[in-house]
Structures are given as structure tokens and as C-alpha cells.
Short mmCIF file of C-alpha atoms in Angstrom, two decimals:
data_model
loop_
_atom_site.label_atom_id
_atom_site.label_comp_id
_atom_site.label_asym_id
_atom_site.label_seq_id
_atom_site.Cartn_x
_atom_site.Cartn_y
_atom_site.Cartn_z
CA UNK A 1 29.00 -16.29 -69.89
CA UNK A 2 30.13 -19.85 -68.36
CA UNK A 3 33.47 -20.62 -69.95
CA UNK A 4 33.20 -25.12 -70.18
CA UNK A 5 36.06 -27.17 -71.36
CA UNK A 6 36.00 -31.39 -71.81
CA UNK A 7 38.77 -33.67 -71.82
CA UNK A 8 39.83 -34.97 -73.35
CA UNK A 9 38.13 -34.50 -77.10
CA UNK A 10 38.08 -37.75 -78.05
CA UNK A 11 38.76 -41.22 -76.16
CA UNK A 12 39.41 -45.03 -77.46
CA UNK A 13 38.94 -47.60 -74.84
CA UNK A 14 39.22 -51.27 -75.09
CA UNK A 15 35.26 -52.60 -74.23
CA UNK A 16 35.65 -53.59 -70.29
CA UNK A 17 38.04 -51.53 -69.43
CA UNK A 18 37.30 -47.54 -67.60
CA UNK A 19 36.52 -44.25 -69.38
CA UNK A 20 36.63 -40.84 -67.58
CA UNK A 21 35.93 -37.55 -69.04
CA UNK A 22 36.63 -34.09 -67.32
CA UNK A 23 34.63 -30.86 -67.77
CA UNK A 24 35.62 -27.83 -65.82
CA UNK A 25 33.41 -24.69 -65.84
CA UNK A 26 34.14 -21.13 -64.80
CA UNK A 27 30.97 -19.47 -62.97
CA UNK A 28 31.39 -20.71 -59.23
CA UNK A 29 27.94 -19.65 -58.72
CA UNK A 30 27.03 -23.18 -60.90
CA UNK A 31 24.82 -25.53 -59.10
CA UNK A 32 24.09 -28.01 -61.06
CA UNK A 33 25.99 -30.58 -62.96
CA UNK A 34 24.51 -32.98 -66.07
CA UNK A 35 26.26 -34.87 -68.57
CA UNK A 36 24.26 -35.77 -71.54
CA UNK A 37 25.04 -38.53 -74.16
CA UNK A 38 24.18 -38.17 -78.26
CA UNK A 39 24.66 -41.57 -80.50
CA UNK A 40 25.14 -39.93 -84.28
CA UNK A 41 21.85 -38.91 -85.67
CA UNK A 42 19.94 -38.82 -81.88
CA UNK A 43 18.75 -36.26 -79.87
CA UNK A 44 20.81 -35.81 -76.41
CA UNK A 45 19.91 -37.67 -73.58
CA UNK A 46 20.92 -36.69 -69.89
CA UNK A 47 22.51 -39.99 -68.45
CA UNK A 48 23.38 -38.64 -65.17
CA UNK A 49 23.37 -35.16 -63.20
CA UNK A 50 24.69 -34.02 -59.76
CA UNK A 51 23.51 -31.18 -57.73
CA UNK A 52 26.06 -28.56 -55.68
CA UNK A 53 25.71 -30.03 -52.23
CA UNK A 54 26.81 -33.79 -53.39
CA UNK A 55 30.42 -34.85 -53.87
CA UNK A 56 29.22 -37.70 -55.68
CA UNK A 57 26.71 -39.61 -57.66
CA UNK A 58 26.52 -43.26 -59.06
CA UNK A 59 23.89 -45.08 -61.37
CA UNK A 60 25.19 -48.76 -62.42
CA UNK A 61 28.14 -48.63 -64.60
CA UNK A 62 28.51 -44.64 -64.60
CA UNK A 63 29.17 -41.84 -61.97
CA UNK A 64 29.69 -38.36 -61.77
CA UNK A 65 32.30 -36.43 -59.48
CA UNK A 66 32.09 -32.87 -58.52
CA UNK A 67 34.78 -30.71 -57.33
CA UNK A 68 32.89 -27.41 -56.93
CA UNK A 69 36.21 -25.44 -55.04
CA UNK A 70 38.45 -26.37 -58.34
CA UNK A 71 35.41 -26.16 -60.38
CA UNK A 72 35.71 -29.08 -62.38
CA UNK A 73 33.31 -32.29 -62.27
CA UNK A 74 33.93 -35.85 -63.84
CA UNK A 75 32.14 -38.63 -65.81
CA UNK A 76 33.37 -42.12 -64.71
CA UNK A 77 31.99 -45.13 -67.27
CA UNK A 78 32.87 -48.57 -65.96
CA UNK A 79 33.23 -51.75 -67.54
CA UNK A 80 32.40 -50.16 -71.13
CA UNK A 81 30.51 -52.08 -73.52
CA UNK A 82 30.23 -51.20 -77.29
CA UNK A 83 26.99 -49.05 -77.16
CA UNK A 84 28.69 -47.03 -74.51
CA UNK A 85 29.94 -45.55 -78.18
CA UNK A 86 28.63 -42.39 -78.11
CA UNK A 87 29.23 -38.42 -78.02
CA UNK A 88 29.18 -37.43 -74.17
CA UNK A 89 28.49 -33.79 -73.36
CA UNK A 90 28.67 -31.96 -69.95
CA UNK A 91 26.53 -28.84 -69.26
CA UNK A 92 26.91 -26.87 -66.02
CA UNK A 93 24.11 -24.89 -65.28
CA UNK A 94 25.46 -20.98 -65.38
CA UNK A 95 23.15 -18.79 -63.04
CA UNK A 96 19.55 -20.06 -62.45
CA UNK A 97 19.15 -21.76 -65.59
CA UNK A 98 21.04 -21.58 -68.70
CA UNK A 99 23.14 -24.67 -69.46
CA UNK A 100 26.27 -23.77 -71.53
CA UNK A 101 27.63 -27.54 -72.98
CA UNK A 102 30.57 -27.92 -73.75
CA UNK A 103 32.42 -28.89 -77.24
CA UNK A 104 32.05 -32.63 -76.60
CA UNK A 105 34.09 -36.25 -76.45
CA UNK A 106 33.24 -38.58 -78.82
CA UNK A 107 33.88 -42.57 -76.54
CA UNK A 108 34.50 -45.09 -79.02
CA UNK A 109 34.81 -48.87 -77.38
CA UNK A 110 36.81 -51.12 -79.23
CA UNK A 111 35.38 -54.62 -79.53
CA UNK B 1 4.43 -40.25 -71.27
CA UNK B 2 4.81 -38.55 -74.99
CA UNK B 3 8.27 -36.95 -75.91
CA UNK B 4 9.10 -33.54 -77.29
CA UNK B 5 7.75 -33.36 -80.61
CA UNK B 6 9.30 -31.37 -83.51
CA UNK B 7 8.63 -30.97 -86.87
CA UNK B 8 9.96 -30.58 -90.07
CA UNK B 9 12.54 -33.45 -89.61
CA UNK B 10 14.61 -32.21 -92.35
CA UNK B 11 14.66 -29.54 -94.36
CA UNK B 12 16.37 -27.94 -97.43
CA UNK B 13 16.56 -24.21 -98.37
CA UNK B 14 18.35 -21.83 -100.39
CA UNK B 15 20.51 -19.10 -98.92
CA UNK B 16 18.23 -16.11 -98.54
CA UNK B 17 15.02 -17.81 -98.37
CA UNK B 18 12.71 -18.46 -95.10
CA UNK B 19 11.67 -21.20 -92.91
CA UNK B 20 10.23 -22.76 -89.62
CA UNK B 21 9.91 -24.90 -87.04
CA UNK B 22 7.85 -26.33 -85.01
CA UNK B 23 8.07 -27.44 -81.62
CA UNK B 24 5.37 -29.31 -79.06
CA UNK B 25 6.83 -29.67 -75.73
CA UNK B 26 5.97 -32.61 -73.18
CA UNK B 27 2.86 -32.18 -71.65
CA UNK B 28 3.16 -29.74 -68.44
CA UNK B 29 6.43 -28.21 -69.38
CA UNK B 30 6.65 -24.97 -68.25
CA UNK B 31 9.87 -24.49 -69.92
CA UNK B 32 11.10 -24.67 -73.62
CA UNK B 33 14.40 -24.00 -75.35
CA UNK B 34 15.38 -24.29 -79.02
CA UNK B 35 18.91 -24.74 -79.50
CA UNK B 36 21.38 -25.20 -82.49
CA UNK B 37 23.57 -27.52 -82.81
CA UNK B 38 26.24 -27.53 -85.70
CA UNK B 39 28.16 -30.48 -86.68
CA UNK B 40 30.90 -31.30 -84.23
CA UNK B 41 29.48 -29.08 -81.79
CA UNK B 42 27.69 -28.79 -78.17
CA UNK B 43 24.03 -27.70 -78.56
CA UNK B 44 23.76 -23.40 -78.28
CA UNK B 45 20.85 -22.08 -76.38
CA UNK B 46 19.16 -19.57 -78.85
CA UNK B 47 15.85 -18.79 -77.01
CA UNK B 48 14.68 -19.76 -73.65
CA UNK B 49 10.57 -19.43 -72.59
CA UNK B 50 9.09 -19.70 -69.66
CA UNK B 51 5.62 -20.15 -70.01
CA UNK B 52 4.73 -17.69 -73.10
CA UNK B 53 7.71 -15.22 -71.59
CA UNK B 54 10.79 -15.00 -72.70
CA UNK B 55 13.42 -15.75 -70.32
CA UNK B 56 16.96 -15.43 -72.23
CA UNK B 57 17.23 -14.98 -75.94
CA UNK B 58 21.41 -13.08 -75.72
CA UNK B 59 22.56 -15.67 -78.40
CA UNK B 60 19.44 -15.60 -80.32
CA UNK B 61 20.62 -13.58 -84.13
CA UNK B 62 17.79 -10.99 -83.43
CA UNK B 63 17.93 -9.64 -87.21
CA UNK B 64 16.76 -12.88 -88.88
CA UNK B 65 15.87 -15.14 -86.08
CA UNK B 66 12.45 -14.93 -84.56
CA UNK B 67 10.19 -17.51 -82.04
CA UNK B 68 7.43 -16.98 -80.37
CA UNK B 69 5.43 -19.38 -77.75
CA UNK B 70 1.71 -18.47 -77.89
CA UNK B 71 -0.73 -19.64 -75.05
CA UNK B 72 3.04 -21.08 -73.64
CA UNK B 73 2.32 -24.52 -75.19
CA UNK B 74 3.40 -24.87 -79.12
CA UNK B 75 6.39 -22.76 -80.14
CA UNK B 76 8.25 -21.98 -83.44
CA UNK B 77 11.33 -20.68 -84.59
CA UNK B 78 11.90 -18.75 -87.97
CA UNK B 79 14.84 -17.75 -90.12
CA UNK B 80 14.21 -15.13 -92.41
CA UNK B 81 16.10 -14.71 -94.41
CA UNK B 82 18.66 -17.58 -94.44
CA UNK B 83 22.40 -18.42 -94.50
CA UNK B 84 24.82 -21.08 -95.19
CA UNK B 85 26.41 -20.94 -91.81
CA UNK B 86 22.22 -21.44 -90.07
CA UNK B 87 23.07 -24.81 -91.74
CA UNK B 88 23.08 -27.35 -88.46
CA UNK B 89 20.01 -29.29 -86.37
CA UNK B 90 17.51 -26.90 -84.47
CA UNK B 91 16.68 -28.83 -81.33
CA UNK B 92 13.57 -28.00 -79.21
CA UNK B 93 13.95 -29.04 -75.50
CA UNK B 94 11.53 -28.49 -72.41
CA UNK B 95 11.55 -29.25 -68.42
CA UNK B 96 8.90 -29.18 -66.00
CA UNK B 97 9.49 -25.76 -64.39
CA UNK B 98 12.56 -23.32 -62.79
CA UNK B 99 11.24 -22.27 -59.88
CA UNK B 100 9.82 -26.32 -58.72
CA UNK B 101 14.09 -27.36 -59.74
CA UNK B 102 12.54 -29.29 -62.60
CA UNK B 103 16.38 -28.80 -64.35
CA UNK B 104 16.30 -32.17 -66.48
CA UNK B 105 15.57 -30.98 -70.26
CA UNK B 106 14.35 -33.52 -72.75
CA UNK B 107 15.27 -33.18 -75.79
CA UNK B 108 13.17 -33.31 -79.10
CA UNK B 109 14.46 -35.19 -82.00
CA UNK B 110 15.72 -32.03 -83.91
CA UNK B 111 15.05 -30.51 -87.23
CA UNK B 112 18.03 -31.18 -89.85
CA UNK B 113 18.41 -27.37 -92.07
CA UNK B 114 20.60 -27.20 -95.07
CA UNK B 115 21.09 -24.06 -96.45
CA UNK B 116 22.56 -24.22 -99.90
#
């Protein structure tokens, strides 16, 4: 099965300033790309996603970078604000539909 | 448009005895997974259907873990019997369809199990 790591696990950032979490996967045959976010007690909630044949993706504050030849892909968060606070999960999608998520990184934004 | 429904919200057993869960995907959904989540942990795909066939079920604990998704609308999944470690939040997701690229899953709000 996919093999997905995030990093890092957890992240602190003052609010305004930049947040980036990495997720690299192991099945190259991967084609698409989400990242889902979970406040405590909620369901998860994709927030962005990226397909294999774009480099990159952007929606307002927060983008997504892929990097299918090193097999890793990126979730940028600009200008955070506090209920950017949140549990952020990536989930490559391994063969033609199963996404494996990974373990994670709780984002909290310092007032 | 109505979200994924599930039901019990929360629930609280005793090791050894049974329970279900309910799970109404979004209207048109060809797709529906039920996933576990334990605290401090991505969600784990148990059971994938499409339609009323399942599609992948590898992680699914086949000797007291059963679903089923009659007519391919409604589906539920059953422990029987239970175990401390099922304790975590049983989330039902759907998406429109595999073959049509419909990838984005929406998720239900999750069913709550404590085994104790």
C-alpha cells in the first residue's frame, strides 16, 4: 500500500505570517493530490486538491505544490489567521481510488 | 444540497457487545466509504462501495466487522462483537462516481464509539 509521511507533525506560527506542510507519498502511479482540514470535533473537509498534470494550484490564501518526479507535494497557507487553527491532512490517491492520509499536522496560529 | 448523514452520533458499549451504524450518502453518490479514525490519527479506509458492490474492503477486520450497502443508497457498518481498541469515530464519506473523476469525498459528521 501507499507509504504517506507529513511534516512536520505539528507547527506554531505567529497569525500573518506563512505555514507550509510537506507530504510525500510512495506509489508513483498517484494521480491525485488533496489536502483535507479537521477543526477538533469536525468531520474533514477537503480545502484544496491538485491533479497529476498540474505543477500548481492556488485558492486565496492557500496553495498546493506537486512534485510528482520526487514524489512529494506541499500545502502553502498565507497570511494565517487564527481559524486557520486546525488539523491538516494530505491524502494521495494510491491506484484508481483509495486515498491513504497521512498521520496529520496539527497548525496552531498564535494571536 | 444535503450533506452525508450518519447516525448514532455517539455511542457507548461494552467490550464484547454489538453495534451499528448508519450511513445516508449525498444524493447521487455512487460511491461510499466508512472509515475509522482513532484519536491522533489520519482517517483508515475500512470498506469502499461502489454502487451496492464492494470495491476494496483489505483493511476491513473481516471476523467482527461487517457492512453492507443494499439498493447502493443507505449503508451500515457492524461490530460484533466489540473491542477496546474499535474505540475511535466511524466516518461515512461518499463522491459522485470513479469512473466520471468525481474524486472529492465529503465527509459525514462521524459516529463517536467507546468501548469500555
Amino acid at each position: 500500500g501507499e507509504n504517506v509521511e507529513q511534516h512536520p507533525s505539528t507547527l506554531s506560527v505567529q497569525e500573518g505570517d506563512s505555514a507550509v506542510i510537506k507530504c510525500t507519498y510512495s506509489d508513483s502511479a498517484s494521480n491525485y493530490f488533496p489536502w483535507y482540514k479537521q477543526e477538533l470535533g469536525k468531520r474533514p473537509q477537503l480545502i484544496i486538491d491538485i491533479r497529476s498534470n498540474v505543477g500548481e494550484k492556488k485558492d486565496q490564501r492557500i496553495a498546493v505544490t506537486l512534485n510528482k518526479t520526487a514524489k512529494h507535494f506541499s500545502l502553502h497557507i498565507t497570511e494565517t489567521q487564527p481559524e486557520d487553527s486546525a488539523v491538516y491532512f494530505c491524502a494521495p490517491r494510491e491506484g484508481d481510488y483509495k486515498l491513504s492520509f497521512g498521520a496529520g499536522t496539527t497548525v496552531t496560529v498564535r494571536a | 444540497e444535503a450533506g452525508v448523514a450518519q447516525s448514532p452520533r455517539y455511542k457507548i458499549i461494552e467490550k464484547r457487545q454489538s453495534v451499528a451504524f448508519w450511513c445516508n450518502p449525498i444524493s447521487g453518490h455512487a460511491t461510499l466509504y466508512w472509515y475509522q479514525q482513532i484519536l491522533g490519527q489520519g482517517p483508515k479506509l475500512l470498506i469502499q462501495f461502489q454502487n451496492n458492490g464492494v470495491v476494496d474492503d483489505s483493511q476491513l477486520p473481516k471476523d467482527r466487522f461487517s457492512a453492507e450497502r443494499l439498493k447502493g443508497v443507505d449503508s451500515t457498518l457492524k461490530i460484533q462483537p466489540a473491542k477496546l481498541e474499535d474505540s475511535a469515530v466511524y466516518l461515512c464519506a461518499s463522491s459522485l462516481d470513479l469512473q466520471g473523476g468525481g474524486y472529492e469525498q465529503y465527509f459525514g459528521p462521524g459516529t463517536r464509539l467507546t468501548v469500555t
